[in-house]
Each structure stands twice: as C-alpha cells, then as structure tokens.
CSV table of C-alpha atoms in Angstrom, one decimal:
chain,number,residue,atom,x,y,z
A,617,ALA,CA,-27.1,-72.5,-187.0
A,618,GLN,CA,-29.4,-70.3,-189.0
A,619,SER,CA,-29.6,-66.6,-188.9
A,620,VAL,CA,-31.1,-63.7,-190.8
A,621,ALA,CA,-30.1,-60.0,-190.8
A,622,GLN,CA,-32.2,-57.0,-191.8
A,623,PRO,CA,-29.6,-54.2,-191.8
A,624,GLU,CA,-32.0,-51.3,-192.0
A,625,ASP,CA,-34.3,-50.4,-189.1
A,626,GLN,CA,-36.3,-48.1,-191.3
A,627,VAL,CA,-36.6,-47.4,-195.0
A,628,ASN,CA,-38.2,-44.2,-196.3
A,629,VAL,CA,-39.5,-43.9,-199.8
A,630,ALA,CA,-41.8,-41.5,-201.7
A,631,GLU,CA,-45.0,-42.9,-203.2
A,632,GLY,CA,-44.5,-44.0,-206.7
A,633,ASN,CA,-40.8,-44.7,-206.3
A,634,PRO,CA,-39.3,-48.2,-206.3
A,635,LEU,CA,-38.6,-49.7,-202.9
A,636,THR,CA,-36.1,-52.3,-201.6
A,637,VAL,CA,-36.0,-53.9,-198.2
A,638,LYS,CA,-32.8,-55.8,-197.6
A,639,CYS,CA,-32.3,-59.2,-196.1
A,640,THR,CA,-29.3,-61.4,-195.8
A,641,TYR,CA,-29.1,-64.9,-194.3
A,642,SER,CA,-26.7,-67.5,-193.0
A,643,VAL,CA,-27.4,-71.2,-193.2
A,644,SER,CA,-25.2,-74.3,-193.4
A,645,GLY,CA,-27.3,-75.8,-196.2
A,646,ASN,CA,-29.9,-74.6,-198.7
A,647,PRO,CA,-32.4,-72.1,-197.3
A,648,TYR,CA,-36.1,-71.7,-197.3
A,649,LEU,CA,-36.8,-67.9,-197.3
A,650,PHE,CA,-39.9,-65.9,-196.4
A,651,TRP,CA,-41.2,-62.4,-196.2
A,652,TYR,CA,-44.0,-61.4,-193.9
A,653,VAL,CA,-45.6,-58.0,-193.3
A,654,GLN,CA,-47.2,-56.6,-190.1
A,655,TYR,CA,-49.6,-53.7,-190.1
A,656,PRO,CA,-50.1,-51.8,-186.9
A,657,ASN,CA,-51.8,-53.8,-184.1
A,658,ARG,CA,-52.1,-56.9,-186.3
A,659,GLY,CA,-50.5,-60.2,-186.6
A,660,LEU,CA,-48.0,-61.1,-189.4
A,661,GLN,CA,-49.2,-61.8,-192.9
A,662,PHE,CA,-47.4,-63.9,-195.5
A,663,LEU,CA,-46.1,-62.1,-198.6
A,664,LEU,CA,-43.9,-64.5,-200.5
A,665,LYS,CA,-41.5,-67.4,-200.2
A,666,TYR,CA,-38.6,-69.0,-201.9
A,667,ILE,CA,-38.3,-72.8,-201.7
A,668,THR,CA,-36.6,-73.8,-204.9
A,669,GLY,CA,-36.7,-73.0,-208.6
A,670,ASP,CA,-36.8,-69.5,-210.1
A,671,ASN,CA,-34.7,-67.0,-208.2
A,672,LEU,CA,-37.3,-64.3,-208.7
A,673,VAL,CA,-40.3,-64.9,-206.6
A,674,LYS,CA,-43.5,-62.9,-207.0
A,675,GLY,CA,-45.9,-62.4,-204.1
A,676,SER,CA,-48.9,-60.5,-202.8
A,677,TYR,CA,-49.6,-56.8,-203.3
A,678,GLY,CA,-47.1,-56.5,-206.2
A,679,PHE,CA,-44.1,-57.4,-204.1
A,680,GLU,CA,-41.3,-59.6,-205.4
A,681,ALA,CA,-38.0,-60.9,-204.0
A,682,GLU,CA,-34.8,-62.2,-205.6
A,683,PHE,CA,-32.9,-65.1,-204.1
A,684,ASN,CA,-29.2,-64.5,-204.6
A,685,LYS,CA,-27.2,-67.5,-203.4
A,686,SER,CA,-23.7,-66.0,-203.9
A,687,GLN,CA,-24.6,-62.9,-201.9
A,688,THR,CA,-26.8,-64.9,-199.5
A,689,SER,CA,-29.5,-62.3,-199.9
A,690,PHE,CA,-33.3,-62.2,-200.4
A,691,HIS,CA,-34.2,-58.5,-200.9
A,692,LEU,CA,-37.8,-57.5,-201.1
A,693,LYS,CA,-38.7,-55.2,-203.9
A,694,LYS,CA,-41.7,-53.3,-205.4
A,695,PRO,CA,-41.5,-51.2,-208.6
A,696,SER,CA,-43.9,-48.5,-207.3
A,697,ALA,CA,-44.5,-47.9,-203.6
A,698,LEU,CA,-47.9,-47.0,-202.2
A,699,VAL,CA,-48.6,-45.2,-198.9
A,700,SER,CA,-50.6,-48.3,-197.8
A,701,ASP,CA,-47.4,-50.3,-198.1
A,702,SER,CA,-46.2,-48.6,-194.9
A,703,ALA,CA,-45.7,-51.4,-192.4
A,704,LEU,CA,-43.2,-53.5,-190.6
A,705,TYR,CA,-41.5,-56.2,-192.8
A,706,PHE,CA,-39.9,-59.4,-191.6
A,707,CYS,CA,-37.6,-61.7,-193.4
A,708,ALA,CA,-37.4,-65.3,-192.2
A,709,VAL,CA,-35.1,-68.2,-193.0
A,710,ARG,CA,-35.1,-71.9,-192.4
A,711,ASP,CA,-32.2,-74.2,-193.1
A,712,ARG,CA,-33.3,-77.5,-194.6
A,713,GLY,CA,-31.8,-79.3,-191.7
A,714,TYR,CA,-33.9,-77.4,-189.2
A,715,SER,CA,-37.6,-77.5,-188.3
A,716,THR,CA,-38.2,-73.9,-187.2
A,717,LEU,CA,-38.1,-70.5,-188.8
A,718,THR,CA,-35.8,-67.7,-187.6
A,719,PHE,CA,-37.1,-64.2,-188.1
A,720,GLY,CA,-35.1,-61.0,-188.6
A,721,LYS,CA,-35.6,-58.0,-186.4
A,722,GLY,CA,-37.9,-56.3,-188.9
A,723,THR,CA,-37.6,-53.2,-191.1
A,724,MET,CA,-40.1,-50.4,-190.9
A,725,LEU,CA,-41.1,-49.1,-194.3
A,726,LEU,CA,-42.5,-45.6,-194.4
A,727,VAL,CA,-44.0,-44.4,-197.7
A,728,SER,CA,-44.6,-40.7,-197.9
A,729,PRO,CA,-47.3,-39.2,-200.2
B,1451,ASN,CA,-63.4,-70.1,-190.8
B,1452,ALA,CA,-62.0,-67.9,-188.1
B,1453,GLY,CA,-58.3,-68.8,-188.7
B,1454,VAL,CA,-56.1,-68.4,-185.7
B,1455,THR,CA,-57.7,-66.8,-182.6
B,1456,GLN,CA,-56.0,-65.6,-179.4
B,1457,THR,CA,-57.4,-64.5,-176.1
B,1458,PRO,CA,-57.1,-62.2,-174.3
B,1459,LYS,CA,-56.1,-59.3,-176.5
B,1460,PHE,CA,-54.6,-57.4,-173.5
B,1461,GLN,CA,-53.6,-58.5,-170.1
B,1462,VAL,CA,-51.9,-56.9,-167.1
B,1463,LEU,CA,-50.3,-59.1,-164.4
B,1464,LYS,CA,-48.4,-58.6,-161.2
B,1465,THR,CA,-45.0,-60.2,-160.8
B,1466,GLY,CA,-45.4,-63.8,-159.6
B,1467,GLN,CA,-48.9,-64.3,-161.0
B,1468,SER,CA,-49.6,-67.1,-163.4
B,1469,MET,CA,-51.9,-67.1,-166.4
B,1470,THR,CA,-52.7,-68.9,-169.7
B,1471,LEU,CA,-52.7,-67.4,-173.1
B,1472,GLN,CA,-55.2,-69.2,-175.3
B,1473,CYS,CA,-54.7,-70.0,-179.0
B,1474,ALA,CA,-57.0,-71.9,-181.3
B,1475,GLN,CA,-57.1,-72.6,-185.0
B,1476,ASP,CA,-59.8,-74.1,-187.1
B,1477,MET,CA,-57.8,-75.0,-190.2
B,1478,ASN,CA,-56.8,-78.5,-189.1
B,1479,HIS,CA,-53.1,-77.5,-189.0
B,1480,GLU,CA,-50.7,-79.8,-187.5
B,1481,TYR,CA,-48.0,-77.3,-186.7
B,1482,MET,CA,-48.5,-74.6,-184.1
B,1483,SER,CA,-46.0,-72.2,-182.5
B,1484,TRP,CA,-45.7,-69.3,-180.0
B,1485,TYR,CA,-43.6,-66.3,-180.6
B,1486,ARG,CA,-42.9,-63.2,-178.6
B,1487,GLN,CA,-42.2,-59.8,-180.2
B,1488,ASP,CA,-40.1,-57.2,-178.5
B,1489,PRO,CA,-38.9,-53.9,-180.0
B,1490,GLY,CA,-35.7,-54.2,-182.0
B,1491,MET,CA,-35.6,-58.0,-181.5
B,1492,GLY,CA,-38.1,-59.3,-184.0
B,1493,LEU,CA,-40.0,-62.5,-183.3
B,1494,ARG,CA,-38.5,-65.1,-181.2
B,1495,LEU,CA,-39.8,-68.7,-181.0
B,1496,ILE,CA,-40.9,-69.8,-177.5
B,1497,HIS,CA,-42.4,-73.3,-178.0
B,1498,TYR,CA,-43.8,-75.2,-180.9
B,1499,SER,CA,-45.8,-78.3,-181.6
B,1500,VAL,CA,-45.7,-80.6,-184.6
B,1501,GLY,CA,-49.0,-82.3,-183.7
B,1502,ALA,CA,-51.2,-83.3,-180.8
B,1503,GLY,CA,-49.2,-84.6,-177.9
B,1504,ILE,CA,-45.9,-83.3,-179.2
B,1505,THR,CA,-44.2,-80.1,-178.1
B,1506,ASP,CA,-40.7,-78.8,-178.2
B,1507,GLN,CA,-38.7,-75.8,-177.0
B,1508,GLY,CA,-37.8,-72.9,-179.2
B,1509,GLU,CA,-35.2,-70.1,-178.7
B,1510,VAL,CA,-36.6,-68.6,-175.5
B,1511,PRO,CA,-38.6,-71.2,-173.6
B,1512,ASN,CA,-37.7,-70.4,-169.9
B,1513,GLY,CA,-40.7,-69.3,-167.8
B,1514,TYR,CA,-43.2,-70.7,-170.2
B,1515,ASN,CA,-45.1,-74.0,-170.5
B,1516,VAL,CA,-47.2,-75.5,-173.3
B,1517,SER,CA,-49.3,-78.6,-174.0
B,1518,ARG,CA,-51.1,-79.8,-177.1
B,1519,SER,CA,-54.0,-82.1,-176.2
B,1520,THR,CA,-55.9,-81.4,-179.4
B,1521,THR,CA,-55.1,-80.3,-182.9
B,1522,GLU,CA,-57.0,-77.1,-182.5
B,1523,ASP,CA,-55.7,-75.7,-179.2
B,1524,PHE,CA,-52.2,-74.7,-178.1
B,1525,PRO,CA,-52.2,-72.7,-174.8
B,1526,LEU,CA,-49.2,-71.0,-173.4
B,1527,ARG,CA,-48.8,-70.9,-169.7
B,1528,LEU,CA,-46.7,-68.3,-167.7
B,1529,LEU,CA,-45.8,-70.0,-164.5
B,1530,SER,CA,-44.7,-67.0,-162.5
B,1531,ALA,CA,-44.8,-63.8,-164.4
B,1532,ALA,CA,-41.8,-61.5,-164.5
B,1533,PRO,CA,-41.4,-58.0,-165.9
B,1534,SER,CA,-39.1,-59.4,-168.5
B,1535,GLN,CA,-42.1,-61.3,-170.0
B,1536,THR,CA,-43.8,-58.0,-170.9
B,1537,SER,CA,-44.2,-58.4,-174.6
B,1538,VAL,CA,-46.6,-59.1,-177.5
B,1539,TYR,CA,-47.3,-62.8,-177.9
B,1540,PHE,CA,-48.3,-64.3,-181.3
B,1541,CYS,CA,-49.6,-67.8,-182.0
B,1542,ALA,CA,-49.1,-69.2,-185.5
B,1543,SER,CA,-50.2,-72.3,-187.3
B,1544,SER,CA,-49.3,-74.0,-190.6
B,1545,TYR,CA,-50.3,-77.2,-192.4
B,1546,SER,CA,-46.9,-78.7,-192.0
B,1547,GLY,CA,-43.9,-78.2,-189.8
B,1548,LEU,CA,-41.4,-78.4,-192.6
B,1549,GLY,CA,-40.9,-74.7,-193.0
B,1550,LEU,CA,-42.3,-75.0,-196.5
B,1551,ASP,CA,-45.7,-73.7,-195.6
B,1552,THR,CA,-47.2,-70.3,-194.9
B,1553,GLN,CA,-47.7,-69.6,-191.3
B,1554,TYR,CA,-50.9,-68.0,-190.2
B,1555,PHE,CA,-50.7,-65.7,-187.3
B,1556,GLY,CA,-53.2,-64.7,-184.7
B,1557,PRO,CA,-53.9,-61.0,-183.8
B,1558,GLY,CA,-51.6,-61.2,-180.7
B,1559,THR,CA,-51.9,-60.7,-177.0
B,1560,ARG,CA,-50.3,-57.7,-175.4
B,1561,LEU,CA,-49.0,-58.6,-171.9
B,1562,THR,CA,-47.7,-56.2,-169.3
B,1563,VAL,CA,-46.1,-57.5,-166.1
B,1564,LEU,CA,-45.8,-55.0,-163.3
C-alpha cells in the first residue's frame, strides 16, 4: 500500500521568512513524489516532482523540495515567503508498483505581512 | 487551449436524484481521473481511465459511475445522490498514467445534496 502524511494542518510564517511544509510517505518500493498547490476556489496546480536523480528538486514560484529516502520525507521549502504563497498545499505519492497517486490531507500555509 | 473544463460549477440535488458531472480536456491526454475533496481528508480518487474504453475504480467508487467513449470526455454519474456525496469534485488529466506526469486539474464542481 502507499500512503502520505502531512502532519501539520496549518503553517504560519511571516513574509520574508523561510517556510517549510512537511510531508512523509510510505511505499513498498521507490516513490514518485509530487507537490501541488490550491488557491481559493481553484483546482490544484503542479509545483514540482521527484522521479529520480538529484534529491533536491526545484519547482515553480521559487519552491523546492528535498527527497530524503532514509527519513521517507519530501518537505517543501522556500527561502523567503510571500503573502501570495498563502494557499493549501498537497503532497502526493505513487509507488512504482501502482498506477494512481495518493494525496495527503493538505496543509494550509498562511503568510502574514 | 482550454485545458480541463468541468460543468456545472455548482449544483444542488435532492437525495435520490441522479446527475452527470461533465469533464472535458483538449490536450489529447490519455489518462483522466475524478477526485472528491472533503475538508480534512484531502483528495480521494473515485474512478480513473487510462484511455478510451478503459476505466477502473479508485479509492471511493461506490455510488458513482463513469465511462470513457472518447479521449476528450470523462463524465461522472451519480446514480442516486446521497448527502454523503456533498463535496467538491475535481477532474484531472495527464499525458500518461504512469504517475510520472503532471496532472492538470479542472476548476471543480461544488455539489450539495440535501
């Protein structure tokens, strides 16, 4: 089975500060990992993905994520948060033996001015 | 290029009514899927299709029906609506079904069942 956990329902950060949104996963084999963002009343938008190769993945809007196999984590990071980054963030995983993605419950990121 | 479109945007049904949520994509994607989004539960896969004529069940398929007669369209049918089906429904498509590909999501349909 494959599963993903986002341990924080909400993350609060001040504008200009670094942000981290946590994600841990469980798969039986090697994972494919994704981050998506959802702005209010919109569908999800792709941010970045890890398939293979470099453990540090860079994505849209200055976001990056680090794949850590020993800790089974794929935390989303940004060096300097913007108020416009406030949104709902979803981590998703796919075990290479599966054909579908499993999404986490989402983490609301609130960036204050 | 409209991407993934969904209709209607909002719908209110009474218990027992049936309806079809429409989804269309113009990117020639083989892989399409339907998710429901509920507070605190993230997105859960209802049904998916890896190509025209091929569909399969996801995590929460009960009470829903799908078909894929063309590459472009992937309608979701509620057979007999129940209050538990109150949710926001998202359709998504991707070039391949291997999980390697970015999924493109529609704007969603907000469904309320009374």
